[in-house]
Amino acid sequence: MNPPEGAPPNAAAGRSDLNTTLTNIRELLTNVVGIVTVLASALATFGVGAVVGHNVATPEPGPTITVTAPPATVTTPPAVTTTPTTPGPDPTTSSPESPPASTNGTVLGSYSVNLGFGHSIPLGPTKPTQSQFSTTGLGDLGTAAPADHLVFVPINGDKMLSLPAGSTPNYAACASNTVFATQADSAPGTSFCLIENGRMTGVTITSAQPAYVVLNVTVWANTA
């Protein structure tokens, strides 16, 4: 009920109006806080979206740059000329070994033989056998006895070369000698050479006995 006109306001009514005003103010503040909260939330959402959108944005492609490589230079190596070699002899088809050679030539044989008056013998690579002693003038070296003194003579086309007394015959001395002789003495120390068919023979008288003399004979292959 309203108080009668002219009566003082009721204290209870004034308190009620104050409470109503406070309530309105509280509601207004609540609404303001809500609006602020909504705005803050929107700003936060917008800001995060903007940042995310900025981070995931794909940059626009720049202009394409084309680089052209220079042409490759190919250097051709100089041609190599190979000189063919002549193959050596096949070791399986090598020629047989030749007789041993020395500084005196290729020795075919060397021996001592006894020879007396009235016989002739061949002087080959081997020592003459008994059957090769001839009384009819066969062989290479014969005997004679002018004034009852034994001498040796070349026979059957052989040539005799005289050497200094006491010298030892060798192939070089025989091959280079030009002192031809028709006979050689039977005294010890006498040396001479015989040029045979394909052979060279050196002879030295080593001793003299009453019925024969001892001849030291060396035979070489004659390449002169």
PDB file of C-alpha atoms in Angstrom, residues 2 10 12 14-15 51 64 72 76 104 110 143 161 185 203:
ATOM      1  CA  ASN A   2       1.178   3.493  -0.772  1.00  0.00           C
ATOM      2  CA  ASN A  10       8.471   4.309   4.612  1.00  0.00           C
ATOM      3  CA  ALA A  12      11.158  -0.425   4.278  1.00  0.00           C
ATOM      4  CA  GLY A  14      13.452   2.711   0.477  1.00  0.00           C
ATOM      5  CA  ARG A  15      15.411  -0.425   1.362  1.00  0.00           C
ATOM      6  CA  VAL A  51      48.709 -17.301 -36.745  1.00  0.00           C
ATOM      7  CA  THR A  64      61.558 -20.583 -62.840  1.00  0.00           C
ATOM      8  CA  ALA A  72      80.794 -31.223 -73.121  1.00  0.00           C
ATOM      9  CA  THR A  76      89.987 -38.264 -78.501  1.00  0.00           C
ATOM     10  CA  ASN A 104     141.233 -73.553 -80.123  1.00  0.00           C
ATOM     11  CA  SER A 110     142.249 -86.066 -79.081  1.00  0.00           C
ATOM     12  CA  THR A 143     155.998 -92.556 -93.431  1.00  0.00           C
ATOM     13  CA  LEU A 161     151.859 -77.044 -92.415  1.00  0.00           C
ATOM     14  CA  ASP A 185     160.905 -84.843 -88.908  1.00  0.00           C
ATOM     15  CA  VAL A 203     150.386 -83.415 -84.452  1.00  0.00           C
TER      16      VAL A 203
END
